[in-house]
CSV table of C-alpha atoms and ligand atoms in Angstrom, one decimal:
chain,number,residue,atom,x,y,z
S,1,UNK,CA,52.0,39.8,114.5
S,2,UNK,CA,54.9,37.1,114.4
S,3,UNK,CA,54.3,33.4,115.5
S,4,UNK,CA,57.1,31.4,116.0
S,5,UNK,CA,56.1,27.6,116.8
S,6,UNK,CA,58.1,24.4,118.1
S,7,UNK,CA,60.6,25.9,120.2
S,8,UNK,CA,62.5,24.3,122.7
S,9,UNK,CA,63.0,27.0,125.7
S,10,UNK,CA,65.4,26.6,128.3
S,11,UNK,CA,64.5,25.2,131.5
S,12,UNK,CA,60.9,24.4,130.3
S,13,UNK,CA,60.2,20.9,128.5
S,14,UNK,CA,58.5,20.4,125.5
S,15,UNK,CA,58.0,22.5,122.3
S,16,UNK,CA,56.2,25.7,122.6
S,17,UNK,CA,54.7,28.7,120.5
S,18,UNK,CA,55.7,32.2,121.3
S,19,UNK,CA,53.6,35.0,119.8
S,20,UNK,CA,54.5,38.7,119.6
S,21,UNK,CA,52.2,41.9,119.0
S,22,UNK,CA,53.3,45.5,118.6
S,23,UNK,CA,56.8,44.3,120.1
S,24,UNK,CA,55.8,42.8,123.2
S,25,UNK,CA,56.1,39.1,123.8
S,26,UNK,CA,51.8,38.1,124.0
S,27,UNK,CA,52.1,34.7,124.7
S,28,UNK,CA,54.4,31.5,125.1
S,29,UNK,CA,51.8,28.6,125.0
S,30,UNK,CA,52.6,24.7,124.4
S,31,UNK,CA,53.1,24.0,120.9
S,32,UNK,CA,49.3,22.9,119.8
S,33,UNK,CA,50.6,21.5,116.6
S,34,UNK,CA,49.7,24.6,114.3
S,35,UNK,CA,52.3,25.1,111.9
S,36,UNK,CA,51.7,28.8,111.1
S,37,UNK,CA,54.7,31.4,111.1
S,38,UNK,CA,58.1,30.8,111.9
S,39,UNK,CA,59.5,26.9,112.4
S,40,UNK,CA,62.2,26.9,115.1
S,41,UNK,CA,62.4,23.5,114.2
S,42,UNK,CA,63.1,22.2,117.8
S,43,UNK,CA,66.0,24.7,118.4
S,44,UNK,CA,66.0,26.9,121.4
S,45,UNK,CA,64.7,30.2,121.3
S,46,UNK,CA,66.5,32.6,124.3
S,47,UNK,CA,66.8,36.1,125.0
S,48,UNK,CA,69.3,37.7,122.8
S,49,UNK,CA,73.1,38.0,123.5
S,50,UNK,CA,74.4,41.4,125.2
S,51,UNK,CA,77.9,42.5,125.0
S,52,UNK,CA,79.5,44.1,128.0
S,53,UNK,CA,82.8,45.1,126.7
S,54,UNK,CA,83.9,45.6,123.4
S,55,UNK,CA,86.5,48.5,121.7
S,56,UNK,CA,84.2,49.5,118.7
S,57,UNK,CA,86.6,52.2,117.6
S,58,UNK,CA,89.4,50.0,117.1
S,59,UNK,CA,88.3,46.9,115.2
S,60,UNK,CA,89.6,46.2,112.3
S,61,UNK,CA,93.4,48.0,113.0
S,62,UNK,CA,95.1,45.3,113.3
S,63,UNK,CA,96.9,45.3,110.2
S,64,UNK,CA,98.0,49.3,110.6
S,65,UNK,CA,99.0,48.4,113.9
S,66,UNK,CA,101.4,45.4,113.2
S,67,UNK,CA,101.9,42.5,115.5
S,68,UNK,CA,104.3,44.5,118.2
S,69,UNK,CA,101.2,45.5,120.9
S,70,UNK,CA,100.1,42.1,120.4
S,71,UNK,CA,103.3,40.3,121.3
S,72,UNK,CA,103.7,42.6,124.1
S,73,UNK,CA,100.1,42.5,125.0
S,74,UNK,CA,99.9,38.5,125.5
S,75,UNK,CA,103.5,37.4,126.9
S,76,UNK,CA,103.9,36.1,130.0
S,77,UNK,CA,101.9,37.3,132.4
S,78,UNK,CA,101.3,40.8,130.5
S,79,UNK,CA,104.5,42.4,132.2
S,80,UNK,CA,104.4,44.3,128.8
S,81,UNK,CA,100.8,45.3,128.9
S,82,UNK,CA,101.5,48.9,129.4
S,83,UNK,CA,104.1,49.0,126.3
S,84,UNK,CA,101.2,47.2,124.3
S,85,UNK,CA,99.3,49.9,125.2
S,86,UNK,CA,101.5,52.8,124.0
S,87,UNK,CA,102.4,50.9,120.7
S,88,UNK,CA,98.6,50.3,119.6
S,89,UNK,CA,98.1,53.8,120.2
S,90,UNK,CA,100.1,54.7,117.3
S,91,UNK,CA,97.6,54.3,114.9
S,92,UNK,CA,95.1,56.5,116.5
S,93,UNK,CA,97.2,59.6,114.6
S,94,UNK,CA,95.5,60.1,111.4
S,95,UNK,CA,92.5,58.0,111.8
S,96,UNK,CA,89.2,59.5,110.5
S,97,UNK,CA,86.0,59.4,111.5
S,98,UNK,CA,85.1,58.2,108.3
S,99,UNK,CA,87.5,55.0,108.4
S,100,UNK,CA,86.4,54.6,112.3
S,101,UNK,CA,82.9,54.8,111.0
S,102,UNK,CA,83.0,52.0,108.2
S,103,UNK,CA,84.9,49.3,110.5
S,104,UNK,CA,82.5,50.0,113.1
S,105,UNK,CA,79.8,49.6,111.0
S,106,UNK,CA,81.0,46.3,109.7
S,107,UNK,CA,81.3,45.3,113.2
S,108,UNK,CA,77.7,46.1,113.9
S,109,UNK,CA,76.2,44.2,110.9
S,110,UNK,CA,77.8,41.4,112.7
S,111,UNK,CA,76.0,42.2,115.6
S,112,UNK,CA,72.9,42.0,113.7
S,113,UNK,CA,73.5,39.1,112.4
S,114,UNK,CA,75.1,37.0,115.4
S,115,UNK,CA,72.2,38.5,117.8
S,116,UNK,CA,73.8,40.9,119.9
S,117,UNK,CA,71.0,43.4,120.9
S,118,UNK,CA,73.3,45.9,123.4
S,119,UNK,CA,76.7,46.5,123.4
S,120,UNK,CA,78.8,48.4,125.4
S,121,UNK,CA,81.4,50.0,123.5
S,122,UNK,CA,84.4,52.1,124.3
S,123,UNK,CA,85.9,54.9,122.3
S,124,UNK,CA,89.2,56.0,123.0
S,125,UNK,CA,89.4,59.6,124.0
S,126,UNK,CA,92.7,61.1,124.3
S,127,UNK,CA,94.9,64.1,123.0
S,128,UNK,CA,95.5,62.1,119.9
S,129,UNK,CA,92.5,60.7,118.9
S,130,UNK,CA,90.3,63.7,120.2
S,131,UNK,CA,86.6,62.6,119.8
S,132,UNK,CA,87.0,61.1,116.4
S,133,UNK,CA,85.9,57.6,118.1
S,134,UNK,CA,83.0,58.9,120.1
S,135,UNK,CA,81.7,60.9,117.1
S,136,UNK,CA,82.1,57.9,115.0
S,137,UNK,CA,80.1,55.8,117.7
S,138,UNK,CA,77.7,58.3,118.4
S,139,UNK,CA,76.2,58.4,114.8
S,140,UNK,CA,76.4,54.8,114.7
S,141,UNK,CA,74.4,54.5,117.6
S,142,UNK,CA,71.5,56.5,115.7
S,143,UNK,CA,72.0,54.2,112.6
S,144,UNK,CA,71.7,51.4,114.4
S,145,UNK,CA,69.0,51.9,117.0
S,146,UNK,CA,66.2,50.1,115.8
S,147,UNK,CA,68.6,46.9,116.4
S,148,UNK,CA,71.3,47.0,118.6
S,149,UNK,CA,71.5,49.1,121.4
S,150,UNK,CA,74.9,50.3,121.4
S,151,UNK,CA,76.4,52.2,124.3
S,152,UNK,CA,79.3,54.1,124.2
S,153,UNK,CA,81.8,55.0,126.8
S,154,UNK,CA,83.7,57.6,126.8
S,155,UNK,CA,87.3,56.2,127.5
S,156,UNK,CA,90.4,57.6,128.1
S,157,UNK,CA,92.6,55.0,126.8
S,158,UNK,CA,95.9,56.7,127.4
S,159,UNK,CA,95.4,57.5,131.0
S,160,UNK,CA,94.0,60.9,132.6
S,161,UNK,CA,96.5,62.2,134.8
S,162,UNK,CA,99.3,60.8,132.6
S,163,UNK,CA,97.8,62.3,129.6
S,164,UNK,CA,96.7,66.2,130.2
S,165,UNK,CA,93.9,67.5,128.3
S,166,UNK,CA,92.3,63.6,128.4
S,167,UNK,CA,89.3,65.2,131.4
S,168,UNK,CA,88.5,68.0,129.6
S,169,UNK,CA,87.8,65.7,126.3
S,170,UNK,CA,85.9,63.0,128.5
S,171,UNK,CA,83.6,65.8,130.0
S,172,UNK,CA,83.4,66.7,126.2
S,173,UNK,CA,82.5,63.5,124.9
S,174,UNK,CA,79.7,63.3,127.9
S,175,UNK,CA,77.9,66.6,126.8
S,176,UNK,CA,78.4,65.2,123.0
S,177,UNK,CA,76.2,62.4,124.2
S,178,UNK,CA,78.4,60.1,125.0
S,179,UNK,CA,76.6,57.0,127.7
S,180,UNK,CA,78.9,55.9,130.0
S,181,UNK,CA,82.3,57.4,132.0
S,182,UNK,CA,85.2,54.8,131.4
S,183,UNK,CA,88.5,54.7,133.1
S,184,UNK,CA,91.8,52.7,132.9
S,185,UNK,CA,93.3,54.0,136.3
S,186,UNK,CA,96.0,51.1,137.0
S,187,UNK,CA,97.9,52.7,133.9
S,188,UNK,CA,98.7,56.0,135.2
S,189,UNK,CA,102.1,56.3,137.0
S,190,UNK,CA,101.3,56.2,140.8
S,191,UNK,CA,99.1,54.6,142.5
S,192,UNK,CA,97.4,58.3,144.3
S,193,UNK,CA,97.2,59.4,140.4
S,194,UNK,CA,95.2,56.0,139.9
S,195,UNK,CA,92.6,56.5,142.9
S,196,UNK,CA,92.6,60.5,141.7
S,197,UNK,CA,91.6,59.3,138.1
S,198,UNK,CA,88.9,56.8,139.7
S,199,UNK,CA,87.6,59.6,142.2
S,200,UNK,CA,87.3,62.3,139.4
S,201,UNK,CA,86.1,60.0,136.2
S,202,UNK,CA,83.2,58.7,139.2
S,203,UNK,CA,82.2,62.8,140.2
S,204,UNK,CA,81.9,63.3,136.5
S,205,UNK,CA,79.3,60.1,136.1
S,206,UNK,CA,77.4,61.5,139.0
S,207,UNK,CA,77.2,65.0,137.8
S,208,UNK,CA,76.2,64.0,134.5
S,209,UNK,CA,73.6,60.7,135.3
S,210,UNK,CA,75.4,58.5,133.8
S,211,UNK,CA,77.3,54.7,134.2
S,212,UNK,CA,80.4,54.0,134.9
S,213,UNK,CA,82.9,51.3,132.7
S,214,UNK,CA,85.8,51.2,134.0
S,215,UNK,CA,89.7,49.0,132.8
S,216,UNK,CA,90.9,48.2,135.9
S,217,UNK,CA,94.1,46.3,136.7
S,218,UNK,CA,95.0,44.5,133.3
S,219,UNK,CA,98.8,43.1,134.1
S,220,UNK,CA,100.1,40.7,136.0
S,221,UNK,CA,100.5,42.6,139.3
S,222,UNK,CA,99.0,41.4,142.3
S,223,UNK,CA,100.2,45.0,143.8
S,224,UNK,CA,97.4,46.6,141.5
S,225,UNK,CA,94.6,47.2,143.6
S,226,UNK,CA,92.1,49.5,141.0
S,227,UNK,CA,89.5,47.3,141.4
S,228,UNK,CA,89.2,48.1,145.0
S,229,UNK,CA,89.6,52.1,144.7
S,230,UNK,CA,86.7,51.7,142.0
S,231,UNK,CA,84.3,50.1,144.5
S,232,UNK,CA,85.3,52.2,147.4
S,233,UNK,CA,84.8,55.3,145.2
S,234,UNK,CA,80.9,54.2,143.8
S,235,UNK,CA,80.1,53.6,147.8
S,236,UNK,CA,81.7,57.4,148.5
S,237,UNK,CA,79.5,58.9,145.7
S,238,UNK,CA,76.6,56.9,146.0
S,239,UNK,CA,77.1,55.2,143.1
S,240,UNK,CA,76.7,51.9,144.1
S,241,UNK,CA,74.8,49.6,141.3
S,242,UNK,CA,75.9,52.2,138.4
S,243,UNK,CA,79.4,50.4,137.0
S,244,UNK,CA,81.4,47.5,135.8
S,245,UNK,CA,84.7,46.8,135.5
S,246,UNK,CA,86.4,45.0,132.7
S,247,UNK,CA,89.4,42.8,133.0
S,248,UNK,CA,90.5,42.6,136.4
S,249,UNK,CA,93.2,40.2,135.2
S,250,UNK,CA,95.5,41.0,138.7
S,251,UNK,CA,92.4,39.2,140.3
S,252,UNK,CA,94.3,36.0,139.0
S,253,UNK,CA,97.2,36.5,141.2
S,254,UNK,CA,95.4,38.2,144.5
S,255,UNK,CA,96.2,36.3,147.8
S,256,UNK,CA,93.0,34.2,149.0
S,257,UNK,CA,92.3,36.4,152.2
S,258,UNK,CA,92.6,39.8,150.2
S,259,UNK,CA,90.2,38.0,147.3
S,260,UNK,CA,87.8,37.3,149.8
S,261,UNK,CA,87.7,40.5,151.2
S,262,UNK,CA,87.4,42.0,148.1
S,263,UNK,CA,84.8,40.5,147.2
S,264,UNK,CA,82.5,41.0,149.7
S,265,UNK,CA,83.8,45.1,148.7
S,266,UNK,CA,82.5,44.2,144.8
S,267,UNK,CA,79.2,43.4,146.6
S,268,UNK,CA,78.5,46.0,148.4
S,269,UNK,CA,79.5,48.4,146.2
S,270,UNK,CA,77.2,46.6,143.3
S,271,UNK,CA,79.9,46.0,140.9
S,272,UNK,CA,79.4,44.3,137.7
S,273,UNK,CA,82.9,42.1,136.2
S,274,UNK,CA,83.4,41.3,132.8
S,275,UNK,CA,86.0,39.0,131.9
S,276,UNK,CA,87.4,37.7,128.6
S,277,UNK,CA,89.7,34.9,129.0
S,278,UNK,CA,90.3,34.4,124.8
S,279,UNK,CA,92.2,37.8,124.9
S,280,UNK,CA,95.0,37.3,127.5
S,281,UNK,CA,96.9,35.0,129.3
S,282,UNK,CA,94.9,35.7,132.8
S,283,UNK,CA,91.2,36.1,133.3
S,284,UNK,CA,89.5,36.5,136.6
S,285,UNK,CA,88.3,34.1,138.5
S,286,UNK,CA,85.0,33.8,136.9
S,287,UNK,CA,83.1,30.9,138.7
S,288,UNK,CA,84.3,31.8,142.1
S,289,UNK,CA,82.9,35.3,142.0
S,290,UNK,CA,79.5,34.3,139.9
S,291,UNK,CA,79.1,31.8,143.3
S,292,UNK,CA,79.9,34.2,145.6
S,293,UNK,CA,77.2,35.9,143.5
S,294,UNK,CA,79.0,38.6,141.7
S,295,UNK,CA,77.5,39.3,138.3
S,296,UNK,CA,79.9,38.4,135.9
S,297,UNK,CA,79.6,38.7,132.0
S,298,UNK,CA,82.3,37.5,129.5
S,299,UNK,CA,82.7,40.1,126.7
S,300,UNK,CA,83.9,40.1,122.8
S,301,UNK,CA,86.7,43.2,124.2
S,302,UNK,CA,88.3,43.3,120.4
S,303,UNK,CA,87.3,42.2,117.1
S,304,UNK,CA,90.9,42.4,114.7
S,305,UNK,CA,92.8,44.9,116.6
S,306,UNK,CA,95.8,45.2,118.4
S,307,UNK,CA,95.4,43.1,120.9
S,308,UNK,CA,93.1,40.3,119.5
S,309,UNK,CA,93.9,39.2,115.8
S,310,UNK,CA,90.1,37.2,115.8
S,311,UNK,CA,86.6,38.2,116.8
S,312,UNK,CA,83.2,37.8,114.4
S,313,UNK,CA,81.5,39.6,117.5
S,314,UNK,CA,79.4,35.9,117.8
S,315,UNK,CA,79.3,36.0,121.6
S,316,UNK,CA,78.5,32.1,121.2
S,317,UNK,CA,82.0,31.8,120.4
S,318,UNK,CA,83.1,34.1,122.9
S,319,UNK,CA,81.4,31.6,125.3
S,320,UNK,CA,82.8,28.2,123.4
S,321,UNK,CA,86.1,30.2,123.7
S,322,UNK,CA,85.6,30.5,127.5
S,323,UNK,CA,84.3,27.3,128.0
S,324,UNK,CA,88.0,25.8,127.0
S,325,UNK,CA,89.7,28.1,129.5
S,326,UNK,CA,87.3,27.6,132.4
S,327,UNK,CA,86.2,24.4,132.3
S,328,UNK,CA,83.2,22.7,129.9
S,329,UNK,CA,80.9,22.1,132.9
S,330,UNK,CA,79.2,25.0,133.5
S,331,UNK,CA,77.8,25.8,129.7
S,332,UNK,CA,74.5,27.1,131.2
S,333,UNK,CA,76.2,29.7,133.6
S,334,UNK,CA,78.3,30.9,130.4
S,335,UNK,CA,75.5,31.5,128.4
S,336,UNK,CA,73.7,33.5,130.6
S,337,UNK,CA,77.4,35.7,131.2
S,338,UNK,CA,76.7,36.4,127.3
S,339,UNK,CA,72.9,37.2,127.8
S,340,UNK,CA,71.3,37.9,130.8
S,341,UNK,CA,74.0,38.4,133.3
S,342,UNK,CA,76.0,40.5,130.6
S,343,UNK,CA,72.5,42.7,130.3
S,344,UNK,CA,72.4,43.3,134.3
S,345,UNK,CA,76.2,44.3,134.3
S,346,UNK,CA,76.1,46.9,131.6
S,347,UNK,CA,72.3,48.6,133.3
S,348,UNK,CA,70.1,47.1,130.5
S,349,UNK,CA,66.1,46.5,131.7
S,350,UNK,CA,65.7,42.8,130.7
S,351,UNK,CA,62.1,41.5,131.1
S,352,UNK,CA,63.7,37.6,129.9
S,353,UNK,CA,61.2,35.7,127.8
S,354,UNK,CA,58.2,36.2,129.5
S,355,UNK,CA,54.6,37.5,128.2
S,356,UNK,CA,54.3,41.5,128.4
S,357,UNK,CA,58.5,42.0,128.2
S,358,UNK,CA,59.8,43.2,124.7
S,359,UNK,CA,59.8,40.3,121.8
S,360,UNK,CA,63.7,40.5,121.6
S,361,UNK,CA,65.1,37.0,121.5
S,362,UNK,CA,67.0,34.8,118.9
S,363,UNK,CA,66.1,31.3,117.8
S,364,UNK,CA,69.4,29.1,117.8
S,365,UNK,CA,71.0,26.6,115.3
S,366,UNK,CA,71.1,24.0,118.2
S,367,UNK,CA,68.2,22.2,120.8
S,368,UNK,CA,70.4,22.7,123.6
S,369,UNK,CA,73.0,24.9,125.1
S,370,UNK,CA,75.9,22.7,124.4
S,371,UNK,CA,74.9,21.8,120.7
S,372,UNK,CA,74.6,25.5,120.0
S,373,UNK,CA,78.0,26.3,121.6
S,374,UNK,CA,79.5,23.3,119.7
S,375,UNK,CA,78.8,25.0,116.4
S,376,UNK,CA,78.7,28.7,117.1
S,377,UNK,CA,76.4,29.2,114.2
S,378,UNK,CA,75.2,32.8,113.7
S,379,UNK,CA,71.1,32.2,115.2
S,380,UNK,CA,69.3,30.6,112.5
S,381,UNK,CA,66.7,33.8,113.1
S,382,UNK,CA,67.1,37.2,115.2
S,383,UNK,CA,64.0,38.5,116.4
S,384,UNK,CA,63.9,42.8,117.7
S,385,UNK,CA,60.7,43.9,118.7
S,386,UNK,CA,58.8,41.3,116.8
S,387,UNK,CA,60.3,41.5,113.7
S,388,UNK,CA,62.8,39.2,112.7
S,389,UNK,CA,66.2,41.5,111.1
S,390,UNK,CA,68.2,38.4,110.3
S,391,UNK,CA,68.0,34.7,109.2
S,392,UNK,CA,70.8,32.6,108.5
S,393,UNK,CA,70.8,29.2,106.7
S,394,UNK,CA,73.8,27.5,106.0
S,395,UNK,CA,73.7,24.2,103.7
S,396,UNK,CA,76.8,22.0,102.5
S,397,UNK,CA,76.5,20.1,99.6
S,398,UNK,CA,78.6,16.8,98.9
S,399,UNK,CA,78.3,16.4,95.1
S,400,UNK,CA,81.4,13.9,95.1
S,401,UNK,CA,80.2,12.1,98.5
S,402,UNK,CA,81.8,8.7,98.8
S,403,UNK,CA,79.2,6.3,97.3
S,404,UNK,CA,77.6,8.3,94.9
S,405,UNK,CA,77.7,7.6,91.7
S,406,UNK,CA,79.0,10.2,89.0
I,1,ZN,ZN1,89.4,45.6,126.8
């Protein structure tokens, strides 16, 4: 059993105790002034960060791919983020599953650490990287289980139609084990090659049961119009509710009237967004869809890679990140994009903190939502079905402090 006493919880005033028995959350009661188990020490305890979008296979390759994607990838308004797309793919030749496998990993201790308990990660699939990444992912996932959920897509980073042999490989990857069906259709050359790669990457989720995650629209085109061909397509299959869409960056640049009636498409068709502002020079129009009540999640996308030189995969600083590109009034509807929101848009079940649901949640270094953003600390404790897998502490010491004597 774990007891974890004077917590502050959002939305509820006062300190409380939350107990947790054979993984479940058994109660969240009023702090009685018992001091036994775990001290949150007046910090907030909240469900656990969930990342909607991240390229596990790739983090870490920043310095084998050199600066040259990245350049092209965030100049302008990402005229170039086709060419960034070619040059990063350089480095897929010769990678290992071995080398894949030990960045991941380092990625995913971070996870542990920073409280991410799902992630959705893509792995490249194409004819030069075969199914090195999803392999590599795959046995992660196992490794990892017990603490973060990690789900991979299968993801055909190079294009489908452009790139033969790339369907047969996805299908592949899918029968290997692989989660979710990605897609990155507003790369191929022609806009009937884009909706064919939508139409046959959503058949293949269908046939199989599974999600889709789809790249749609990532340059500065307000001619690209994936988004759209991936909501029509879930409606045509019956898909609707089973995929999200990452990026979306065109969205910045759409006409009001053809936004509008877009969105009420993304509705419909149950479409999750995920956006991440910190990794390009256009973003979605987060707060306008999450009002129009779109469920939109902000996502780490790359930790060190190609197109990102940063990234700790601490989703509290994806959100302080965002909060400087969006606006710093909204910190409450940010950190649910990083938590719960980010868990609807990727398919997770979350019960939230309530008695009965799994006793997955993280206690913060910070009483409130801002003061935790403000210092992105890793939690101070990480809690996964009542058993807490990481605690951090961090403690400066002054020995020279001005008016102390030697
Ligand atoms: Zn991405």
């Amino acid at each position: 059993m774990l007891t974890v006493h004077n917590a502050a919880l959002r939305g509820r005033p006062g300190r409380w105790t939350l107990t947790a028995e054979r993984g479940r959350l058994t109660s969240i009661t009023p702090d009685s002034g018992a001091a036994s188990g775990l001290d949150a020490e007046g910090n907030l305890v909240t469900e656990p960060f969930v990342d909607a979008h991240l390229h596990l296979c790739k983090v870490h390759t920043l310095d084998l791919a050199g600066g040259g994607p990245l350049a092209a990838y965030t100049n302008g308004t990402m005229g170039a983020a086709m060419d960034a797309i070619d040059g990063a793919a350089a480095v897929k030749a010769g990678q290992t599953e071995e080398a894949v496998t030990v960045r991941a990993r380092a990625a995913l201790v971070e996870s542990v650490r920073h409280g991410v308990r799902a992630v959705q990660a893509f792995a490249d699939v194409d004819p030069a990287a075969g199914l090195t990444g999803v392999r590599a992912l795959l046995a992660l996932k196992e490794e990892f289980r017990e603490f973060v959920d990690v789900r991979v897509v299968a993801f055909p980073q190079d294009g489908l139609l452009k790139a033969p042999g790339t369907e047969e490989l996805v299908e592949e990857a899918v029968a290997l084990g692989a989660d979710v069906v990605g897609g990155i259709p507003w790369i191929e050359f022609t806009d009937a090659a884009a909706a064919e790669h939508v139409r046959r990457m959503v058949a293949l989720a269908r046939r199989t049961g599974r999600r889709v995650a789809m790249l749609v629209d990532d340059a500065g085109d307000p001619g690209l119009r994936t988004t759209e061909t991936l909501a029509a397509e879930l409606l045509a299959h019956d898909m609707a509710g089973r995929a999200s869409a990452q990026h979306a960056r065109a969205m910045a640049l759409y006409p009001e009237p053809y936004l509008r009636r877009l969105t009420g498409l993304i509705t419909r068709a149950g479409l999750g967004l995920v956006s991440d502002p910190h990794t390009g020079p256009l973003h979605l129009p987060v707060f306008p869809l999450t009002d129009a009540g779109v469920p939109v999640a902000l996502g780490q996308d790359d930790i060190e890679d190609a197109y990102y030189p940063f990234g700790r995969h601490n989703l509290l600083e994806v959100a302080f990140l965002a909060a400087h590109v969006l606006g710093p009034n909204r910190l409450d509807d940010l950190y649910d994009m990083v938590t719960t929101t980010a868990a609807r848009v990727i398919g997770r079940e979350t019960d939230g903190l309530t008695e009965g649901a799994p006793a997955d949640f993280v206690v913060l270094d910070g009483t409130t939502i801002r003061e935790a953003l403000t210092r992105h600390n890793p939690p101070r404790h990480v809690v996964v079905g009542g058993r807490v897998i990481a605690s951090t502490n961090s403690l400066t010491h002054f020995p020279a402090f001005p008016g102390k004597s030697a």
